[in-house]
CSV table of C-alpha atoms in Angstrom, one decimal:
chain,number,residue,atom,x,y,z
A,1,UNK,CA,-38.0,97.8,246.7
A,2,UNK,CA,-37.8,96.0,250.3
A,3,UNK,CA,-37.3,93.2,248.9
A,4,UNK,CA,-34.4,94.2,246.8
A,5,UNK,CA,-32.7,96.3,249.8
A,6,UNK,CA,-33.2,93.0,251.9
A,7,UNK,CA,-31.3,91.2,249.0
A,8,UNK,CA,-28.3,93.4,248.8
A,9,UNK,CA,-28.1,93.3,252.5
A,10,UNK,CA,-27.6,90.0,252.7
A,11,UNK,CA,-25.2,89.9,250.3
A,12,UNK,CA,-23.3,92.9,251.6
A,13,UNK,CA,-23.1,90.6,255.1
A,14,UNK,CA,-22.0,87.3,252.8
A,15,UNK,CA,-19.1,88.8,250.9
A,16,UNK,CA,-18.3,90.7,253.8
A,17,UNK,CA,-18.0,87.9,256.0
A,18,UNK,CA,-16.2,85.7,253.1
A,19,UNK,CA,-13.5,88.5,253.3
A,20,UNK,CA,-13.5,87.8,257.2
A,21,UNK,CA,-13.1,84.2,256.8
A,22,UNK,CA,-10.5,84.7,254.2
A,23,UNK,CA,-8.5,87.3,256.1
A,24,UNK,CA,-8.4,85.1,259.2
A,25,UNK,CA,-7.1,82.2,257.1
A,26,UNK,CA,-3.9,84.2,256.4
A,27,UNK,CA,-3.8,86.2,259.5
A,28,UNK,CA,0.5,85.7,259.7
A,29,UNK,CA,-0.1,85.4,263.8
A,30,UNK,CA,-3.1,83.8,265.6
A,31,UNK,CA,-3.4,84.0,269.3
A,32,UNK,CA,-5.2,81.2,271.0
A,33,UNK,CA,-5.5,80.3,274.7
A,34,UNK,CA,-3.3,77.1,275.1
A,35,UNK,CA,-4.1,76.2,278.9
A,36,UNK,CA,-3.9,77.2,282.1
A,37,UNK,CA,-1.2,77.5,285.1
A,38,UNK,CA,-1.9,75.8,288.7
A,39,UNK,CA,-2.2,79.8,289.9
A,40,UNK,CA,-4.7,80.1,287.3
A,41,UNK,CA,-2.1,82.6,284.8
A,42,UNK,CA,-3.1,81.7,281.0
A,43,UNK,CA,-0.9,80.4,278.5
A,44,UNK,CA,-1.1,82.5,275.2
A,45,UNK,CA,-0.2,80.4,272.1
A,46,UNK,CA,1.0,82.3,269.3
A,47,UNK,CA,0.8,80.4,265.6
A,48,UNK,CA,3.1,82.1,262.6
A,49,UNK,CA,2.4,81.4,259.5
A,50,UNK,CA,3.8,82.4,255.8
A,51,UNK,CA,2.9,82.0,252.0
A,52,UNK,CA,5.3,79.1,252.1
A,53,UNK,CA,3.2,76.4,254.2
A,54,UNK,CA,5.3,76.6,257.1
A,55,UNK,CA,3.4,77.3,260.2
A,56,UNK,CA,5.4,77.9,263.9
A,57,UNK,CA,3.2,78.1,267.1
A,58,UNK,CA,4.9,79.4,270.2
A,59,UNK,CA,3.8,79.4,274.1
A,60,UNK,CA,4.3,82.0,276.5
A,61,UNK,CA,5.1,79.3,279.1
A,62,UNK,CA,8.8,79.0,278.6
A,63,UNK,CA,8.9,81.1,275.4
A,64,UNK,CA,8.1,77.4,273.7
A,65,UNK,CA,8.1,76.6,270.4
A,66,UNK,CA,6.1,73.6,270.3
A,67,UNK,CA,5.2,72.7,266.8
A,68,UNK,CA,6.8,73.6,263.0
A,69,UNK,CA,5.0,72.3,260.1
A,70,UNK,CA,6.5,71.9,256.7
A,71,UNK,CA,6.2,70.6,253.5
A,72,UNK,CA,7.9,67.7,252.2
A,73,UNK,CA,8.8,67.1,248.4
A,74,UNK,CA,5.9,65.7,248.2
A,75,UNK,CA,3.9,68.8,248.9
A,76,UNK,CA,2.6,67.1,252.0
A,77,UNK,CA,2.8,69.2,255.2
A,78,UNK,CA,4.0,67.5,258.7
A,79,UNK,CA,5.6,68.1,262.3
A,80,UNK,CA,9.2,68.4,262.2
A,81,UNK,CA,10.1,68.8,265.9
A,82,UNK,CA,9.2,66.8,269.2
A,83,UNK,CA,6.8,68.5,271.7
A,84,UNK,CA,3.2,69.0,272.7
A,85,UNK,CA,-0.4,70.0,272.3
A,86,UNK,CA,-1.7,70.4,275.5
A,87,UNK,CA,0.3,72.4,278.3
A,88,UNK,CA,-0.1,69.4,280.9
A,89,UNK,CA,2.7,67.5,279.9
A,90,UNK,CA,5.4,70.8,279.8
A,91,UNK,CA,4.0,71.0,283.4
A,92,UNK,CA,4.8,68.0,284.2
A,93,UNK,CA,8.6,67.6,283.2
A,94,UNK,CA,10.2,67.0,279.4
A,95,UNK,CA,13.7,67.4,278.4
A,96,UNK,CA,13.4,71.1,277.0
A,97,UNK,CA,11.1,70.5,274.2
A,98,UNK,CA,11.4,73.9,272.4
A,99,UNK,CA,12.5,75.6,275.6
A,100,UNK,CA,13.9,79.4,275.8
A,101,UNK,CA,16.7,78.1,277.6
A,102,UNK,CA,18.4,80.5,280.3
A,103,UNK,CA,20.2,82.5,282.4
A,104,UNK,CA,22.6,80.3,280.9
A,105,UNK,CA,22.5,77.6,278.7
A,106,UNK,CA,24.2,74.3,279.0
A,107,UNK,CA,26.5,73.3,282.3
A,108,UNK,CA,28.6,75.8,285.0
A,109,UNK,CA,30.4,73.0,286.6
A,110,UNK,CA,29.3,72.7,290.9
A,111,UNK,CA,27.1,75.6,289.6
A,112,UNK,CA,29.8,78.1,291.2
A,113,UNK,CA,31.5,81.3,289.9
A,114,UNK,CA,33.2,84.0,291.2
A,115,UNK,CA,33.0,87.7,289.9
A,116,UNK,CA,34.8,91.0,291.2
A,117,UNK,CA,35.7,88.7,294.2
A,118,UNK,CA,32.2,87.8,295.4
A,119,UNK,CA,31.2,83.8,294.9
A,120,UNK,CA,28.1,82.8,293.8
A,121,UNK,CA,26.4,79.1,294.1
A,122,UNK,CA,23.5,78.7,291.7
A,123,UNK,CA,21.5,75.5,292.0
A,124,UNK,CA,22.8,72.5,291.1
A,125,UNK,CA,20.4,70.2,289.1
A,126,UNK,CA,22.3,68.0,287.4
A,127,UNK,CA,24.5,65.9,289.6
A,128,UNK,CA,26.8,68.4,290.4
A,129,UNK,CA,26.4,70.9,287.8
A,130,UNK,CA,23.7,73.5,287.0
A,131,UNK,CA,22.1,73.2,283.5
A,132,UNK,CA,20.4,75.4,281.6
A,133,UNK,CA,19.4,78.2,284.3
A,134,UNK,CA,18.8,75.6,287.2
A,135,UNK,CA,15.6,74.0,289.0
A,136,UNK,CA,13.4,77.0,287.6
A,137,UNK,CA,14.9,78.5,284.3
A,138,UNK,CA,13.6,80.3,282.1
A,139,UNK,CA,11.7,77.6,280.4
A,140,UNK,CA,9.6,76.8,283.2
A,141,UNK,CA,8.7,80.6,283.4
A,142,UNK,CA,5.4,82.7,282.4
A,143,UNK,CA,6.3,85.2,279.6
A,144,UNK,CA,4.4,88.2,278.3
A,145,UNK,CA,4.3,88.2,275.2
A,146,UNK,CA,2.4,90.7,272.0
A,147,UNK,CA,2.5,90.3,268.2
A,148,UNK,CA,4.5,92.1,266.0
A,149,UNK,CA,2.8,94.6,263.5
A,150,UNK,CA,2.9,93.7,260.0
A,151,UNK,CA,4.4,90.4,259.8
A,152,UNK,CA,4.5,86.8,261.3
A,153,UNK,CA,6.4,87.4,264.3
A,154,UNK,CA,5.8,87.4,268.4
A,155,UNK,CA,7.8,89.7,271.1
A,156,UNK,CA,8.3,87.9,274.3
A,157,UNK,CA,9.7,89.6,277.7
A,158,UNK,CA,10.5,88.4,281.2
A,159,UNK,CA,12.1,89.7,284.1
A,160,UNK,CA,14.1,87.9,286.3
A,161,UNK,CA,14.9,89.1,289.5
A,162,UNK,CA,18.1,89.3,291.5
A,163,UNK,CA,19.1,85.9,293.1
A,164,UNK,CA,16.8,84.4,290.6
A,165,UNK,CA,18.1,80.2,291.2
A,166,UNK,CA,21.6,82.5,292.7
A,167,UNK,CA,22.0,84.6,289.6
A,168,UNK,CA,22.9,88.2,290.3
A,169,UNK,CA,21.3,91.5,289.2
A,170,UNK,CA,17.6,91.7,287.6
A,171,UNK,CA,17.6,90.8,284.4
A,172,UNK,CA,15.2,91.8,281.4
A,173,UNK,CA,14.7,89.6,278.4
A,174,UNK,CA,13.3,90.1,275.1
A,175,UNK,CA,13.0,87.0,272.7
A,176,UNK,CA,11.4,87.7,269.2
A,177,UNK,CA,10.1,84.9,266.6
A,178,UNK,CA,9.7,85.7,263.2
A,179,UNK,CA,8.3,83.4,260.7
A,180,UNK,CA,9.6,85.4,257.2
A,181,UNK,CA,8.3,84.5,253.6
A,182,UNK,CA,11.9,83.0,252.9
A,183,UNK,CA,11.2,80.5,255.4
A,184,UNK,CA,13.3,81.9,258.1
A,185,UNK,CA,12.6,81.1,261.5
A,186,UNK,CA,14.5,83.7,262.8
A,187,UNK,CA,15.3,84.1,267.2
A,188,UNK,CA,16.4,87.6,268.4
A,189,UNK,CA,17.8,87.9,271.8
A,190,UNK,CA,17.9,91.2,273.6
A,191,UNK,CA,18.7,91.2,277.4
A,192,UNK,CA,20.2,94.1,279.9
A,193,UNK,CA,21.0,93.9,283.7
A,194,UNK,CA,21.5,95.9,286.8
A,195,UNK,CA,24.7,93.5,288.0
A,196,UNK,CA,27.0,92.0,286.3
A,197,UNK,CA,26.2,88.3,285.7
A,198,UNK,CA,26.7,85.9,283.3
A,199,UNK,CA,24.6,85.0,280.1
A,200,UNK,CA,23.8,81.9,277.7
A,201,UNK,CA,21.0,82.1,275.8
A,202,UNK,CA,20.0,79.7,273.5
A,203,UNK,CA,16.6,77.4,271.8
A,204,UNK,CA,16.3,73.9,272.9
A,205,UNK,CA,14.1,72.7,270.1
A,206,UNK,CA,14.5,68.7,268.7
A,207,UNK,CA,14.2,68.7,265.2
A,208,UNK,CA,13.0,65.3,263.0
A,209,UNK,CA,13.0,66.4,259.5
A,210,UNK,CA,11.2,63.2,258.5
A,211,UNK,CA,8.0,62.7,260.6
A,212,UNK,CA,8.7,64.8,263.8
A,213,UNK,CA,9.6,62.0,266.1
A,214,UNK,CA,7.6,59.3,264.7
A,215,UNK,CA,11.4,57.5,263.8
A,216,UNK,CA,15.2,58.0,264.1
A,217,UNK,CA,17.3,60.8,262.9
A,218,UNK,CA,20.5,58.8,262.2
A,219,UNK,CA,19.6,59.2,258.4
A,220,UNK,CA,19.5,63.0,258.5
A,221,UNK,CA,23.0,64.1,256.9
A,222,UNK,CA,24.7,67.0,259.1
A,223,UNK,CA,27.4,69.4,257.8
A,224,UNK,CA,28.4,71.5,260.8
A,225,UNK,CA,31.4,74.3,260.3
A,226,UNK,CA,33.3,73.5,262.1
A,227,UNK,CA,37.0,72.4,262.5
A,228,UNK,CA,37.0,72.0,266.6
A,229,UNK,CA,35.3,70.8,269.6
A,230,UNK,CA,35.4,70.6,273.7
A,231,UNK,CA,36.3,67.5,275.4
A,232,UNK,CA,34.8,67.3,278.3
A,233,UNK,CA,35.4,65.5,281.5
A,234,UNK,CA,33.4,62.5,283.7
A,235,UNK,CA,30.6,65.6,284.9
A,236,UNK,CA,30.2,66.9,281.2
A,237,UNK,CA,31.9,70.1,281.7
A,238,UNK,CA,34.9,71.2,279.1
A,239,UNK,CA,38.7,70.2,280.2
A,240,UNK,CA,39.0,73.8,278.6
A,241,UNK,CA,40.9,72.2,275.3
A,242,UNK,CA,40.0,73.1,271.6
A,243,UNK,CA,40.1,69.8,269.9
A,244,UNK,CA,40.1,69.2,266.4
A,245,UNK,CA,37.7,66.9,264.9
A,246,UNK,CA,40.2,65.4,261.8
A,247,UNK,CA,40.4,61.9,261.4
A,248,UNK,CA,37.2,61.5,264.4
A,249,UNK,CA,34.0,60.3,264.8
A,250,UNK,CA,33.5,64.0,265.4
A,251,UNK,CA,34.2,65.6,262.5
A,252,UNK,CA,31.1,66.8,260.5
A,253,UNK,CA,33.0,69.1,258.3
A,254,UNK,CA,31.6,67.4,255.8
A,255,UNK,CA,28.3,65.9,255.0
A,256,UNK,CA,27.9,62.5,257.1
A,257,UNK,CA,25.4,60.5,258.5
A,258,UNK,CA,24.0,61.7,262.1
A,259,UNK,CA,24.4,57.4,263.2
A,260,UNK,CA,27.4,56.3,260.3
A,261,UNK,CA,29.8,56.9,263.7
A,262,UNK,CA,27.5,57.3,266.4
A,263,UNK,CA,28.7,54.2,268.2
A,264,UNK,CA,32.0,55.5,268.4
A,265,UNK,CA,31.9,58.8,269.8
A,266,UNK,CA,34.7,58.8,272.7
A,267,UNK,CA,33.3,59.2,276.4
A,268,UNK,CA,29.9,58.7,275.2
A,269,UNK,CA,28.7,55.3,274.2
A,270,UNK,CA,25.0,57.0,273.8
A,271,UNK,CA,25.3,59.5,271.5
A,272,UNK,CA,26.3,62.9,270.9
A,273,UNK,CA,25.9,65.5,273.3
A,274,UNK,CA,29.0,68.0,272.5
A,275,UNK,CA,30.0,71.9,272.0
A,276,UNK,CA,31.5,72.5,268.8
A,277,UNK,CA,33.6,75.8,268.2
A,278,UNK,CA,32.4,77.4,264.8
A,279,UNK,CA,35.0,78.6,262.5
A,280,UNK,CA,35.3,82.3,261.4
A,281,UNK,CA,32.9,84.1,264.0
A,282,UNK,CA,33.1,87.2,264.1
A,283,UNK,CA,30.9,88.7,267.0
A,284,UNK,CA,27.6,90.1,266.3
A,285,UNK,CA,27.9,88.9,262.5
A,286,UNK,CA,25.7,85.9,261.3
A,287,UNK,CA,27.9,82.3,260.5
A,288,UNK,CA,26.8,79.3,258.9
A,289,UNK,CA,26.8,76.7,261.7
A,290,UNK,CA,25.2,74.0,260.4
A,291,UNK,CA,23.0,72.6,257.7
A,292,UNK,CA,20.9,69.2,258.1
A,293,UNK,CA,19.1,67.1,255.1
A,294,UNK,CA,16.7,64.6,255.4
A,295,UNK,CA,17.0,62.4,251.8
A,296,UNK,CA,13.5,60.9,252.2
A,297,UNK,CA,11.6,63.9,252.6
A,298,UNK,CA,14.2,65.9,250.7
A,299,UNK,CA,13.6,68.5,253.9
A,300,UNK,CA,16.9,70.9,254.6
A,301,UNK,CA,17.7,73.0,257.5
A,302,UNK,CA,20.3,76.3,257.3
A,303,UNK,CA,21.3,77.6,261.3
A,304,UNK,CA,23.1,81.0,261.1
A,305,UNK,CA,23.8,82.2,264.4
A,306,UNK,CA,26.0,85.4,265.8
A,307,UNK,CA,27.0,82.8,268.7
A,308,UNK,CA,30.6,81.5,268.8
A,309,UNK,CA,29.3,77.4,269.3
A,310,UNK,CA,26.9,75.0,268.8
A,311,UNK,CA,26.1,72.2,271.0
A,312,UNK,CA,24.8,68.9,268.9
A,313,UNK,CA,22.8,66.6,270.7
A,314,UNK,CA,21.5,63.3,269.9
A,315,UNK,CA,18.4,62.5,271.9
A,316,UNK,CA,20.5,60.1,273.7
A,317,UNK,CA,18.2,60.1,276.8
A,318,UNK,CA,14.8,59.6,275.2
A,319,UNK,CA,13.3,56.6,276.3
A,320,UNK,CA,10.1,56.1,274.9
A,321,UNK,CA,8.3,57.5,278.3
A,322,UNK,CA,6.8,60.3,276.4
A,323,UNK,CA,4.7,60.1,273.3
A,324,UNK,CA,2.3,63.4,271.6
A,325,UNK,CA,0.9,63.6,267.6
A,326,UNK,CA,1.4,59.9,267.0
A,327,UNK,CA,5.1,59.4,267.8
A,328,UNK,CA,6.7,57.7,271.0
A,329,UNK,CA,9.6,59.4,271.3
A,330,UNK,CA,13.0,57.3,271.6
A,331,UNK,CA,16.3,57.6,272.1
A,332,UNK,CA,17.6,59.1,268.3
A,333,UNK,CA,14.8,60.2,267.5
A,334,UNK,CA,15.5,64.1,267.4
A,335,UNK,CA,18.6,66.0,267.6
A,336,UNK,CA,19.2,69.6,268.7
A,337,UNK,CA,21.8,72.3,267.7
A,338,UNK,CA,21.6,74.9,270.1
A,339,UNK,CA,23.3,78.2,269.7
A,340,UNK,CA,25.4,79.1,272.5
A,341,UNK,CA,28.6,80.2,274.3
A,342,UNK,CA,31.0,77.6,275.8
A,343,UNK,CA,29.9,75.5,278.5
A,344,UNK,CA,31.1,76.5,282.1
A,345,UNK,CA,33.0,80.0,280.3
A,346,UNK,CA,32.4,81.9,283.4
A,347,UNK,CA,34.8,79.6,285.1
A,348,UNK,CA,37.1,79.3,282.2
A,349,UNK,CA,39.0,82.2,281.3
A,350,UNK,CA,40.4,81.0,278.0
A,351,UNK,CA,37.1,80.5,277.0
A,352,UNK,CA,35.3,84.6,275.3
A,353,UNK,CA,33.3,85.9,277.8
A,354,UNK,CA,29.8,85.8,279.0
A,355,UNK,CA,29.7,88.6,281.7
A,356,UNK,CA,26.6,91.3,280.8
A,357,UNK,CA,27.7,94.7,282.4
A,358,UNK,CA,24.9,97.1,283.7
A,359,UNK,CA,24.4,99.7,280.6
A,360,UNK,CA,25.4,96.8,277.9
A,361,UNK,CA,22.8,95.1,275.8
A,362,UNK,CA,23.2,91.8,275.1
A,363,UNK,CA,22.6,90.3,271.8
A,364,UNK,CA,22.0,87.1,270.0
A,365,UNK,CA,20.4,86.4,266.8
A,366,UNK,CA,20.1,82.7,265.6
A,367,UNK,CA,18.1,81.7,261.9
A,368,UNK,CA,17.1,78.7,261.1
A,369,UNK,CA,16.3,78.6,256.9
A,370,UNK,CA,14.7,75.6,255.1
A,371,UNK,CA,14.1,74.5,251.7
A,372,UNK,CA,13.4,71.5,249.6
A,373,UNK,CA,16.0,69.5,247.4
């Protein structure tokens, strides 16, 4: 009798902890520790996962997403953006790999503005401009962060205090990723203040459909809706001009090559590094921005976004100085589309506006949908 009470025991414990194993295998969000801070602060990493293969892991450093694996047509999963394993070399300076970009995205030319009469001068960090929230954004900042119940999905927050790189008013941001069984990727933006001050939100991932960095993008085939783009001057920032794209090396209205006109984009004998003003937005309701296919892996990528724009961007600055999972990454070898408002619109009043009162929420949704053909 022992000895048969010993034997269901043990069996009790095996299929109990087969079930374990099992339900940790599709756990839809796995926390991990992913490093460290000089100040001694963890990193969280946050992995997503769905019955579709796809996997998404996000850092609480910067509100990163550092890593989305797909299957090709092959069945075979891979990396399909740039970034890192380890949180040393987001530490030690990259170009936005991933980054939670903000207070505001892209350029606000001599990183001045003015609003109800009072000037403000933000740090400049690229050449004259500021870019993408200055010196210390918020992708260079520690974000608390908690899973969401019953699903693959992660709620970030950060607070960022008045005068934060010459901002005004404390701000509070909420950033949620969810990893849905349609292969969504989906980024919700939340954010209130106490002053008014300007906002730009947007995700700075580089996306390689292919091999995630491991070659060029100028294969990929880009549609992007829409009709118009900014012209901008020598610094980068917008001559304020809506410029249509017909008869351009900047019309991707309908399906071309990333690199079939690369080498003749005007002003920029790199690449492509330019706003482009969606048609038919309507604010707060989602638009088709773009949509990306890689032939080879037969890989496609959807952006819906509430924003009015979307900056393309070419990886015209990688050099080959960094390298993670295999790939040295080089100039082409990734391209962004980053949701946005226009560049430098506090400054430009032709351009919507980008001014969060106190008792206003402000709201941004951008999804990112993939399949196979």
């Amino acid at each position: 009798m022992r000895a048969f009470l010993a034997v269901a025991v043990l069996l009790t414990l095996v299929i109990s902890g087969s079930r374990s194993a099992a339900a940790e295998e599709n756990m839809p969000v796995e926390k991990s520790t992913f490093g460290k801070l000089p100040d001694g602060r963890e990193v969280e990493q946050y992995t997503l996962s769905n019955g579709g293969g796809i996997t998404a892991k996000i850092i609480t450093y910067g509100a990163i997403l550092t890593s989305f694996e797909m299957r090709d047509r092959q069945g075979k999963r891979g990396e399909v953006t740039l970034g890192f394993d380890s949180l040393e070399p987001y530490l030690m300076g990259h170009p936005y790999f991933g980054a939670t970009v903000g207070r505001f995205a892209n350029r606000i030319a001599k990183g001045r503005f003015t609003i109800d009469g009072a000037e403000y001068q933000l740090a400049t960090n690229n050449g004259p401009n500021h870019l993408h929230g200055g010196v210390k954004g918020f992708d260079k900042a520690p974000w608390k962060a908690e899973p969401l119940d019953g699903g693959a999905g992660v709620k970030l927050t950060h607070v960022s205090p008045d005068g934060d790189e010459g901002y005004p008013g404390k701000l509070s941001v909420t950033v949620v990723y969810t990893l849905t069984d349609d292969n969504e990727l989906r980024i919700d933006y939340t954010a209130t203040t106490d002053k008014t001050t300007p906002i730009n939100l947007t995700n700075h991932t580089y996306w390689n459909l292919a091999d995630g960095g491991k070659s060029d993008v100028l294969g990929h085939v880009l549609t992007l809706n829409a009709d118009r783009y900014l012209p901008v001057d020598a610094n980068l920032i917008p001559t304020g001009e809506l410029k249509s794209v017909r008869g351009t090396p900047m019309d991707f209205t309908m399906p071309k090559a990333i690199g079939e006109r690369i080498a003749q984009v005007p002003g920029e004998p790199n690449g492509y590094d330019h706003c482009y003003v969606l048609n038919q937005h309507s604010p707060g309701k989602l638009t088709l921005a773009a949509r990306v296919k890689e032939p080879t892996s037969g890989r496609v990528m959807e952006i819906f976004t509430t924003e009015p724009a979307i900056q393309l961007y070419t990886g015209n600055f990688l050099d080959g100085s960094l390298e993670s999972r295999g790939a040295v990454y080089k100039q082409h070898h990734a391209f962004c589309l980053e949701a946005e408002h226009y560049p430098d619109a506090v400054n430009q009043p032709t351009f919507p506006s980008v001014l969060l009162q106190p008792g206003e929420t402000y709201r941004q949704t951008t999804i990112h949908k993939f399949r196979i053909e």
